[in-house]
Amino acid sequence: HRPYIDEVTIKCANCGGEMKRVAEVIDCWYDSGAMPFAQHHYPFENKEVFKKQFPAEFISEAVDQTRGWFYSLLAISTLIFDKAPYKNVLVLGHVQDENGQKMSKSKGNAVDPFDALATFGADAVRWYFYTNSAPWLPNRFHAKAVTEGQRKFMGTLLNTYAFFVLYANIDNFDASKHKLCKDSLTVMDKWLLSRLNTLIDCVDGYLSQYFIPEAAKALSSFTDDLSNWYVRRGRERFWVQGLPEDKINAYMTLYTTLVTVAKLAAPMIPFLSEDIYRNLVCSVDKTAPISVHLCDYPVSDPSLIDEELENNMQEVLKTVVLGRCARNGANIKNRQPLSRILVSAKYRLPEGFLDIVKDELNVKAVEYIDDASKYISYSFKPQLKTLGPKFGKQLGDIRTALSSLNPDSAKKELDESNSISLNIGLETIVLDREDLLIETNQLEGFFAVSDADMFVVLDTELSAKLIDEGFVRELISKIQTMRKEAGFNVMDRIKVSFSDNKILKAVFENNFYEISLDVLADELACKIPCGYVKDWDVNGEKITIGVERT
């Protein structure tokens, strides 16, 4: 034991004042628990400051502080002030390795936080912890998970931001000189702005309740819709020459959205949000706050929220997803136009939204039908892996009962309740979806897919005209790919040369205007390909294509 020092005098090097150590020493956690008032020397001074800051709105620490700081704060505050020192406390779980084990140097599974920051960046690490699980649960930290979140959200946001910057620079677009003209916005613009303002309420509401993963996932879902739906569908609006009103609306809608998302995400990804904000806002508005972290948090504009519009667009997305599944099942590329899809659903979309479905699925018509059962039939068999251990000797009876079911009624029952009931003798057996093998039988010339409340049936018959249109789409896609591979700028005019192929030569000649307009070509010529040259298989037809700047 060290000998007890009764009294030690220490002199301050700056002011010369003396401090004396006294014998009476209390537990060191008392200092932490006394922090709310001790830091202000209350009640001897700073009474007004103390009253403004006490009790704290929010505190946070890891779970090991339950019997440390959290308790000492509460105990001392209750003893002195007869009330809690904080209104909200968020307990953080510990970080574990990817197998759920406690990190330890001796085990060799510890991650140096500075190495992680250097490898992934601070924003990516932060984003992972926000989305992985509720803050109070343990978090498994591993590189693959961090990289996935970085790609899905931050990568998507960055790509969308880069898209805007690319075309805004080409057009010398200055957002501070324009306003959103609400009367002339397209359906897609109105949908995005409605979705954005719904998002503001959603994220703000989640954060106010400390639902951190839910807020982060709402941001991620919105950013995916922004990039893969709004921007992808509206790219051609940014390719138009000059600055007509529709192009300005597209710019302003995207600009408003990116700035708002940067502000919403700023507490979570502070560095990327700051970069986006300063480049989009501070570069054109010298009166704006110099940092996104000095801005007010976004507040929604109820006048821009259209719930019916958002519901309609959600129905569009559902139809498109099923339509793509049908194309994949029928092994037909999306660039091949088709005559129609047939849709059986409880809700029928207004005409304007059907145009989006037609364009997205590359079909000439969308037709609603009341009954899709004639286009597809089902048969049910037992899933031996799950039913064997449950029912053993009854499997034969179950197989017989399944084969005698009305397939349409059984499928409807399964979609509604996620199970079907069978009468085996005097016993009723309930089979879940995972207990069943469901086989679908397609009607020739059609391909049908469904979910719980929607059928989509694709008409797969191809006329000569549709086949010709498919060639056009494929040729445009190939030339656009070559433009990118050759390193051409998006606005470069080009010349296209191609080898002699009787079928494709006719396609080029008969569709000269459409192809040249899409690929910015001043010339389409059948001759020895020159410039950047590449061989292609276009729907079974061999051809060599060359591209060069005009």
Short mmCIF file of C-alpha atoms in Angstrom, two decimals, residues 118-330:
data_model
loop_
_atom_site.label_atom_id
_atom_site.label_comp_id
_atom_site.label_asym_id
_atom_site.label_seq_id
_atom_site.Cartn_x
_atom_site.Cartn_y
_atom_site.Cartn_z
CA ALA A 118 -9.06 5.36 -43.48
CA THR A 119 -10.41 2.39 -45.46
CA PHE A 120 -14.11 3.24 -45.75
CA GLY A 121 -14.41 6.89 -44.73
CA ALA A 122 -16.17 8.30 -41.70
CA ASP A 123 -19.53 8.67 -43.44
CA ALA A 124 -19.63 5.02 -44.54
CA VAL A 125 -18.80 3.79 -41.04
CA ARG A 126 -21.41 6.06 -39.49
CA TRP A 127 -24.03 5.00 -42.05
CA TYR A 128 -23.40 1.34 -41.32
CA PHE A 129 -24.13 1.76 -37.62
CA TYR A 130 -27.29 3.78 -38.37
CA THR A 131 -28.75 1.15 -40.68
CA ASN A 132 -27.49 -2.11 -39.18
CA SER A 133 -29.67 -2.33 -36.08
CA ALA A 134 -31.30 -0.36 -33.28
CA PRO A 135 -28.64 1.60 -31.33
CA TRP A 136 -29.20 -0.32 -28.10
CA LEU A 137 -28.41 -3.69 -29.70
CA PRO A 138 -24.89 -5.07 -30.25
CA ASN A 139 -23.49 -4.27 -33.71
CA ARG A 140 -21.45 -6.73 -35.73
CA PHE A 141 -18.82 -4.81 -37.65
CA HIS A 142 -17.26 -6.21 -40.82
CA ALA A 143 -15.99 -4.79 -44.08
CA LYS A 144 -18.54 -6.41 -46.42
CA ALA A 145 -21.51 -4.91 -44.61
CA VAL A 146 -19.97 -1.43 -44.53
CA THR A 147 -19.12 -1.57 -48.23
CA GLU A 148 -22.64 -2.73 -49.13
CA GLY A 149 -24.27 0.21 -47.35
CA GLN A 150 -21.74 2.56 -48.87
CA ARG A 151 -22.60 1.32 -52.36
CA LYS A 152 -26.38 1.17 -52.00
CA PHE A 153 -26.98 4.57 -50.44
CA MET A 154 -23.93 6.81 -50.65
CA GLY A 155 -22.91 5.51 -54.07
CA THR A 156 -26.42 6.01 -55.44
CA LEU A 157 -26.65 9.52 -53.98
CA LEU A 158 -23.23 10.43 -55.37
CA ASN A 159 -24.12 9.14 -58.85
CA THR A 160 -27.34 11.16 -58.87
CA TYR A 161 -25.50 14.26 -57.69
CA ALA A 162 -22.81 13.70 -60.37
CA PHE A 163 -25.53 13.39 -63.03
CA PHE A 164 -26.97 16.77 -62.06
CA VAL A 165 -23.55 18.45 -61.93
CA LEU A 166 -22.54 17.05 -65.33
CA TYR A 167 -25.51 18.47 -67.20
CA ALA A 168 -25.79 21.65 -65.13
CA ASN A 169 -22.19 22.45 -66.09
CA ILE A 170 -22.90 21.74 -69.77
CA ASP A 171 -25.85 24.15 -69.69
CA ASN A 172 -24.24 26.65 -67.27
CA PHE A 173 -27.39 26.18 -65.20
CA ASP A 174 -27.66 28.48 -62.17
CA ALA A 175 -30.41 27.34 -59.80
CA SER A 176 -30.47 30.72 -58.04
CA LYS A 177 -31.85 32.31 -61.24
CA HIS A 178 -34.83 29.99 -61.60
CA LYS A 179 -37.86 28.85 -59.64
CA LEU A 180 -40.04 25.78 -59.72
CA CYS A 181 -43.05 26.48 -61.94
CA LYS A 182 -45.59 24.26 -60.16
CA ASP A 183 -48.27 24.71 -62.83
CA SER A 184 -46.15 23.14 -65.57
CA LEU A 185 -44.48 20.28 -63.68
CA THR A 186 -44.73 16.80 -65.15
CA VAL A 187 -46.34 13.91 -63.29
CA MET A 188 -42.87 12.61 -62.45
CA ASP A 189 -41.82 16.00 -61.04
CA LYS A 190 -44.95 16.25 -58.91
CA TRP A 191 -44.51 12.69 -57.70
CA LEU A 192 -40.88 13.26 -56.69
CA LEU A 193 -41.66 16.48 -54.82
CA SER A 194 -44.59 14.82 -53.06
CA ARG A 195 -42.42 11.85 -52.16
CA LEU A 196 -39.69 14.23 -50.94
CA ASN A 197 -42.01 16.12 -48.62
CA THR A 198 -43.50 12.89 -47.32
CA LEU A 199 -39.93 11.77 -46.65
CA ILE A 200 -39.22 14.94 -44.64
CA ASP A 201 -42.12 14.17 -42.30
CA CYS A 202 -41.13 10.50 -42.15
CA VAL A 203 -37.44 11.06 -41.29
CA ASP A 204 -38.18 13.89 -38.86
CA GLY A 205 -40.81 11.75 -37.13
CA TYR A 206 -38.51 8.76 -36.86
CA LEU A 207 -35.61 10.79 -35.51
CA SER A 208 -37.80 12.48 -32.93
CA GLN A 209 -38.64 9.01 -31.59
CA TYR A 210 -35.00 7.81 -31.86
CA PHE A 211 -35.95 5.27 -34.55
CA ILE A 212 -32.55 5.65 -36.18
CA PRO A 213 -32.44 2.62 -38.55
CA GLU A 214 -35.95 3.40 -39.77
CA ALA A 215 -34.97 6.99 -40.62
CA ALA A 216 -31.83 5.86 -42.43
CA LYS A 217 -33.68 3.18 -44.40
CA ALA A 218 -36.35 5.68 -45.44
CA LEU A 219 -33.57 7.90 -46.84
CA SER A 220 -32.00 4.95 -48.62
CA SER A 221 -35.30 3.84 -50.17
CA PHE A 222 -36.04 7.36 -51.37
CA THR A 223 -32.57 7.75 -52.91
CA ASP A 224 -33.05 4.50 -54.80
CA ASP A 225 -36.36 5.78 -56.23
CA LEU A 226 -34.73 9.11 -57.04
CA SER A 227 -31.93 7.51 -59.05
CA ASN A 228 -33.50 4.38 -60.52
CA TRP A 229 -36.93 5.79 -61.24
CA TYR A 230 -37.01 9.59 -61.51
CA VAL A 231 -33.56 10.24 -63.03
CA ARG A 232 -33.50 7.12 -65.18
CA ARG A 233 -36.91 7.90 -66.63
CA GLY A 234 -36.15 11.59 -67.12
CA ARG A 235 -32.63 11.52 -68.60
CA GLU A 236 -33.79 12.62 -72.04
CA ARG A 237 -35.19 15.85 -70.59
CA PHE A 238 -31.61 16.89 -69.78
CA TRP A 239 -30.40 16.06 -73.31
CA VAL A 240 -32.64 18.67 -74.98
CA GLN A 241 -30.79 21.63 -76.51
CA GLY A 242 -31.14 25.01 -74.76
CA LEU A 243 -33.18 25.65 -71.62
CA PRO A 244 -36.89 25.22 -72.40
CA GLU A 245 -39.34 25.35 -69.48
CA ASP A 246 -39.61 21.57 -69.13
CA LYS A 247 -35.82 21.23 -68.84
CA ILE A 248 -35.69 24.01 -66.23
CA ASN A 249 -38.40 22.20 -64.24
CA ALA A 250 -36.38 18.98 -64.42
CA TYR A 251 -33.26 20.79 -63.21
CA MET A 252 -35.07 22.59 -60.39
CA THR A 253 -36.93 19.47 -59.22
CA LEU A 254 -33.69 17.49 -59.06
CA TYR A 255 -31.78 20.41 -57.52
CA THR A 256 -34.40 20.93 -54.80
CA THR A 257 -34.41 17.23 -54.03
CA LEU A 258 -30.63 16.88 -53.78
CA VAL A 259 -30.27 19.92 -51.49
CA THR A 260 -33.10 18.71 -49.25
CA VAL A 261 -31.71 15.18 -49.03
CA ALA A 262 -28.30 16.63 -48.12
CA LYS A 263 -29.92 18.52 -45.25
CA LEU A 264 -31.96 15.51 -44.12
CA ALA A 265 -28.92 13.22 -44.17
CA ALA A 266 -26.47 15.75 -42.67
CA PRO A 267 -26.62 14.34 -39.11
CA MET A 268 -25.81 10.88 -40.48
CA ILE A 269 -23.34 11.51 -43.31
CA PRO A 270 -21.97 14.96 -42.40
CA PHE A 271 -19.06 15.09 -44.85
CA LEU A 272 -20.80 14.02 -48.06
CA SER A 273 -23.81 16.19 -47.18
CA GLU A 274 -21.49 19.16 -46.67
CA ASP A 275 -19.80 18.64 -50.05
CA ILE A 276 -23.13 18.40 -51.89
CA TYR A 277 -24.60 21.41 -50.10
CA ARG A 278 -21.61 23.69 -50.52
CA ASN A 279 -21.24 22.90 -54.21
CA LEU A 280 -24.94 23.16 -55.06
CA VAL A 281 -25.91 26.03 -52.76
CA CYS A 282 -22.94 28.09 -51.61
CA SER A 283 -21.45 28.20 -55.10
CA VAL A 284 -24.49 30.12 -56.44
CA ASP A 285 -25.93 31.82 -53.33
CA LYS A 286 -23.45 33.88 -51.34
CA THR A 287 -26.15 34.73 -48.75
CA ALA A 288 -26.80 31.08 -47.83
CA PRO A 289 -25.41 29.60 -44.59
CA ILE A 290 -21.81 28.55 -45.22
CA SER A 291 -22.42 25.00 -44.00
CA VAL A 292 -25.25 22.49 -44.25
CA HIS A 293 -24.85 22.07 -40.48
CA LEU A 294 -25.83 25.71 -39.98
CA CYS A 295 -29.09 25.26 -41.92
CA ASP A 296 -32.49 24.65 -40.36
CA TYR A 297 -33.63 21.07 -40.63
CA PRO A 298 -36.11 20.70 -43.53
CA VAL A 299 -39.81 21.26 -42.92
CA SER A 300 -42.33 19.71 -45.31
CA ASP A 301 -44.58 21.72 -47.62
CA PRO A 302 -48.07 20.15 -47.31
CA SER A 303 -49.16 21.78 -50.58
CA LEU A 304 -46.70 19.56 -52.47
CA ILE A 305 -47.86 16.30 -50.89
CA ASP A 306 -50.29 14.33 -53.05
CA GLU A 307 -51.10 11.00 -51.42
CA GLU A 308 -53.20 9.78 -54.35
CA LEU A 309 -50.37 10.53 -56.76
CA GLU A 310 -47.89 8.61 -54.61
CA ASN A 311 -50.29 5.64 -54.37
CA ASN A 312 -50.77 5.65 -58.14
CA MET A 313 -47.03 5.69 -58.72
CA GLN A 314 -46.57 2.85 -56.23
CA GLU A 315 -49.09 0.86 -58.27
CA VAL A 316 -47.14 1.72 -61.42
CA LEU A 317 -43.93 0.45 -59.82
CA LYS A 318 -45.63 -2.77 -58.73
CA THR A 319 -46.95 -3.34 -62.27
CA VAL A 320 -43.55 -2.60 -63.79
CA VAL A 321 -41.76 -4.98 -61.41
CA LEU A 322 -44.15 -7.82 -62.28
CA GLY A 323 -43.91 -6.94 -65.98
CA ARG A 324 -40.12 -7.21 -65.83
CA CYS A 325 -40.44 -10.55 -64.05
CA ALA A 326 -42.69 -11.74 -66.87
CA ARG A 327 -40.14 -10.59 -69.49
CA ASN A 328 -37.36 -12.40 -67.63
CA GLY A 329 -39.48 -15.53 -67.36
CA ALA A 330 -40.29 -15.42 -71.08
#
